[in-house]
Coordinates of C-alpha atoms in Angstrom, one line a residue:
M1 CA 69.8 110.4 116.9
P2 CA 69.0 111.4 113.3
S3 CA 66.6 109.0 111.8
S4 CA 68.9 108.6 108.8
L5 CA 71.4 106.8 110.9
A6 CA 68.9 104.0 111.4
D7 CA 67.6 103.8 107.8
Y8 CA 68.9 100.3 107.5
L9 CA 66.0 99.2 109.6
D10 CA 63.7 100.1 106.8
A11 CA 64.6 96.7 105.2
L12 CA 62.6 94.9 107.8
P13 CA 58.8 94.7 108.4
A14 CA 57.7 97.5 110.7
P15 CA 56.9 95.3 113.7
I16 CA 60.3 93.6 113.6
A17 CA 62.2 96.8 112.9
G18 CA 61.1 98.2 116.2
M19 CA 62.2 95.2 118.2
T20 CA 65.9 96.1 118.5
D21 CA 67.7 94.8 121.6
A22 CA 71.2 96.2 121.3
I23 CA 72.9 99.5 120.4
L24 CA 76.3 99.9 118.7
I25 CA 78.0 103.0 119.9
V26 CA 80.6 104.6 117.6
G27 CA 81.7 107.9 119.0
E28 CA 78.6 110.1 119.2
A29 CA 76.6 107.8 116.9
R30 CA 74.3 105.2 118.2
F31 CA 73.0 102.4 116.0
P32 CA 70.0 100.3 117.2
V33 CA 70.4 96.7 116.1
H34 CA 68.9 93.2 116.5
S35 CA 71.4 90.9 118.2
A36 CA 70.1 87.9 116.2
M37 CA 70.8 89.8 113.0
L38 CA 74.3 90.6 113.9
A39 CA 75.0 87.2 115.4
A40 CA 73.8 85.5 112.2
N41 CA 76.3 87.5 110.1
S42 CA 79.3 88.0 112.4
A43 CA 81.3 85.4 114.4
V44 CA 82.5 88.2 116.6
F45 CA 79.1 89.5 117.5
D46 CA 77.8 85.9 117.8
D47 CA 80.4 85.2 120.5
L48 CA 79.7 88.6 122.2
F49 CA 76.0 88.1 122.4
C50 CA 76.4 84.5 123.6
T51 CA 78.6 85.6 126.5
A52 CA 76.8 88.8 127.4
E53 CA 75.0 88.7 130.7
Q54 CA 71.2 88.8 130.5
Q55 CA 69.9 92.2 131.5
E56 CA 66.6 94.1 131.3
L57 CA 68.1 97.2 129.7
M58 CA 69.2 97.3 126.1
L59 CA 72.8 96.0 125.6
E60 CA 75.1 98.8 124.6
I61 CA 78.3 97.9 122.7
P62 CA 81.0 100.5 122.2
L63 CA 83.0 99.9 118.9
L64 CA 86.5 101.2 119.3
G65 CA 88.5 102.4 116.4
D66 CA 85.6 102.3 113.9
Q67 CA 84.2 105.0 111.8
A68 CA 80.5 105.7 112.1
S69 CA 80.1 105.9 108.4
D70 CA 81.7 102.5 107.9
V71 CA 79.5 100.9 110.5
H72 CA 76.4 102.5 109.0
T73 CA 77.3 101.3 105.4
A74 CA 78.0 97.7 106.7
L75 CA 74.6 97.6 108.6
K76 CA 72.8 98.7 105.5
Y77 CA 74.1 95.7 103.6
I78 CA 73.6 93.3 106.5
Y79 CA 70.0 94.4 106.9
A80 CA 69.3 94.6 103.2
G81 CA 70.2 90.9 103.0
Y82 CA 67.4 89.9 105.3
P83 CA 64.5 89.9 102.8
L84 CA 66.7 88.1 100.2
R85 CA 67.4 85.3 102.6
R86 CA 63.8 85.1 103.7
C87 CA 62.4 85.0 100.2
R88 CA 64.8 82.4 99.0
Q89 CA 64.3 80.3 102.1
C90 CA 68.0 79.6 101.9
A91 CA 70.3 78.9 104.9
T92 CA 73.2 80.5 103.2
K93 CA 73.6 84.3 103.6
S94 CA 72.8 86.5 100.6
F95 CA 73.6 90.1 100.2
P96 CA 72.6 92.7 97.6
R97 CA 75.3 93.5 95.1
I98 CA 77.8 96.0 96.4
K99 CA 77.0 99.4 94.8
S100 CA 80.3 101.2 94.7
T101 CA 84.0 101.0 95.6
D102 CA 83.4 103.5 98.4
D103 CA 80.9 101.1 99.9
A104 CA 83.3 98.2 99.4
K105 CA 86.1 100.0 101.2
A106 CA 83.8 100.7 104.2
V107 CA 82.2 97.3 104.3
I108 CA 85.5 95.4 104.0
T109 CA 87.0 97.2 107.0
F110 CA 84.0 96.3 109.1
A111 CA 83.5 92.8 107.8
H112 CA 87.1 91.8 108.3
K113 CA 87.3 93.2 111.8
Y114 CA 84.1 91.5 112.9
T115 CA 84.4 88.3 110.9
C116 CA 81.4 88.8 108.6
T117 CA 82.6 86.2 106.2
S118 CA 79.7 86.2 103.7
L119 CA 79.7 90.0 103.5
L120 CA 83.4 90.0 103.0
E121 CA 83.0 87.5 100.1
A122 CA 80.4 89.7 98.5
C123 CA 82.7 92.7 98.6
E124 CA 85.6 90.7 97.1
A125 CA 83.4 89.3 94.3
Y126 CA 82.4 92.9 93.4
L127 CA 86.0 94.1 93.3
V128 CA 87.3 91.1 91.4
G129 CA 84.6 91.7 88.8
L130 CA 85.8 95.3 88.4
A131 CA 89.4 94.1 88.3
Q132 CA 88.7 91.6 85.5
K133 CA 86.9 94.1 83.4
D134 CA 89.8 96.6 84.0
M135 CA 92.5 94.1 83.0
S136 CA 90.5 93.0 79.9
G137 CA 90.0 96.5 78.7
D138 CA 86.3 96.0 79.0
S139 CA 85.6 98.7 81.7
G140 CA 84.2 101.2 79.3
D141 CA 83.1 104.3 81.2
Q142 CA 82.9 102.4 84.4
Y143 CA 85.2 102.9 87.4
H144 CA 88.7 101.7 86.7
L145 CA 90.0 99.8 89.8
F146 CA 93.6 100.0 88.7
S147 CA 93.4 103.5 87.3
S148 CA 96.8 104.5 88.8
N149 CA 99.8 103.2 90.6
K150 CA 98.4 104.7 93.8
A151 CA 95.1 102.9 93.3
I152 CA 96.8 99.5 92.5
L153 CA 98.9 99.8 95.7
F154 CA 95.9 100.8 97.8
W155 CA 93.8 97.8 96.7
T156 CA 96.9 95.5 97.1
E157 CA 97.4 96.7 100.7
L158 CA 93.7 96.3 101.6
A159 CA 93.5 92.9 100.0
E160 CA 96.5 91.6 101.8
A161 CA 95.5 93.1 105.1
C162 CA 91.9 91.6 104.9
E163 CA 93.0 88.3 103.4
L164 CA 91.2 88.7 100.1
D165 CA 93.4 86.3 98.2
T166 CA 91.6 86.4 94.9
L167 CA 91.6 90.2 94.8
L168 CA 95.3 90.2 95.9
A169 CA 96.1 87.9 93.0
H170 CA 94.5 90.2 90.5
C171 CA 96.4 93.2 92.0
E172 CA 99.7 91.4 91.7
L173 CA 98.9 90.2 88.2
S174 CA 98.1 93.8 87.2
M175 CA 101.4 95.1 88.5
I176 CA 103.3 92.2 86.9
R177 CA 101.6 92.6 83.6
D178 CA 102.1 96.4 83.3
R179 CA 105.7 96.4 84.5
D180 CA 105.5 100.1 85.2
E181 CA 108.9 101.0 86.7
L182 CA 107.4 104.2 88.3
L183 CA 105.2 101.9 90.4
W184 CA 108.3 100.2 91.9
H185 CA 109.5 103.6 93.1
H186 CA 106.1 104.6 94.6
P187 CA 106.4 105.7 98.3
A188 CA 103.6 103.2 99.3
L189 CA 106.0 100.3 98.7
T190 CA 108.2 101.4 101.6
T191 CA 105.8 103.5 103.7
G192 CA 102.7 101.3 103.3
N193 CA 101.8 98.0 104.8
I194 CA 102.4 95.7 101.8
S195 CA 104.5 92.8 103.0
R196 CA 107.9 91.9 101.7
S197 CA 106.6 88.5 100.7
C198 CA 104.0 90.1 98.4
L199 CA 106.7 92.3 96.9
L200 CA 109.1 89.3 96.4
R201 CA 106.3 87.3 94.7
M202 CA 105.8 90.0 92.2
L203 CA 109.5 90.5 91.6
R204 CA 110.1 86.8 91.0
A205 CA 107.0 86.4 88.8
S206 CA 107.9 89.4 86.6
H207 CA 111.6 88.3 86.3
L208 CA 112.8 91.7 87.4
A209 CA 116.3 91.9 88.9
I210 CA 116.8 94.4 91.7
Q211 CA 119.4 96.1 89.5
R212 CA 116.9 96.6 86.7
I213 CA 114.4 98.4 88.9
N214 CA 117.2 100.3 90.7
V215 CA 116.0 99.6 94.3
D216 CA 118.8 100.5 96.7
I217 CA 119.8 98.8 99.9
A218 CA 118.2 101.5 102.0
T219 CA 114.9 100.9 100.3
L220 CA 115.1 97.2 100.8
K221 CA 115.7 97.7 104.5
K222 CA 112.4 99.5 104.8
W223 CA 110.5 96.4 103.5
K224 CA 109.3 94.0 106.1
K225 CA 111.9 91.5 107.3
S226 CA 109.6 88.5 107.2
L227 CA 110.3 86.0 104.4
P228 CA 107.6 84.1 102.4

């Protein structure tokens, strides 16, 4: 495998880095890992390693439905947090600050699927910080989280799917505050995965009548049937 795929191991002292005891398999990519490192950061992997039968060969774990790039990015943050926790001698998990929204997208997907709670919280804290600057007009030349209707709806859908309640609240507040009628006609509202309960919360909070935003019955039927 290309050495760059395992560059996350560089965060560890050399003797420890070479003591991997499991391999995550994502398509053609193979990621050597330390079972203790993953178990300490993920409830899913903790259960998996606890129930895995003892064997002499290295344990190989196929990850279905994952992207190799997402797994690689998540591992870089998981392993980068090791020296932080070691130096601080703290039982709580610490992670370096998320560097970009692209990293956040990749890590959130992995962290939610494998119940990496602390890593998920680190991603949400980073995105909420961007959202607060965006909504206060203090973003400057930095990335605007809510730069377009498409962007707002993307982050709303991701926040709801991954149960990032604080980020979801900022997304909803942004839509309510701006009251952009074009947003309410965006295809993502009917073709995406934003729940009807989320849409109804925003409609009620913004005091918008269905007649005002001109949403027809056919469109309403496309929304999810579940009530809040």
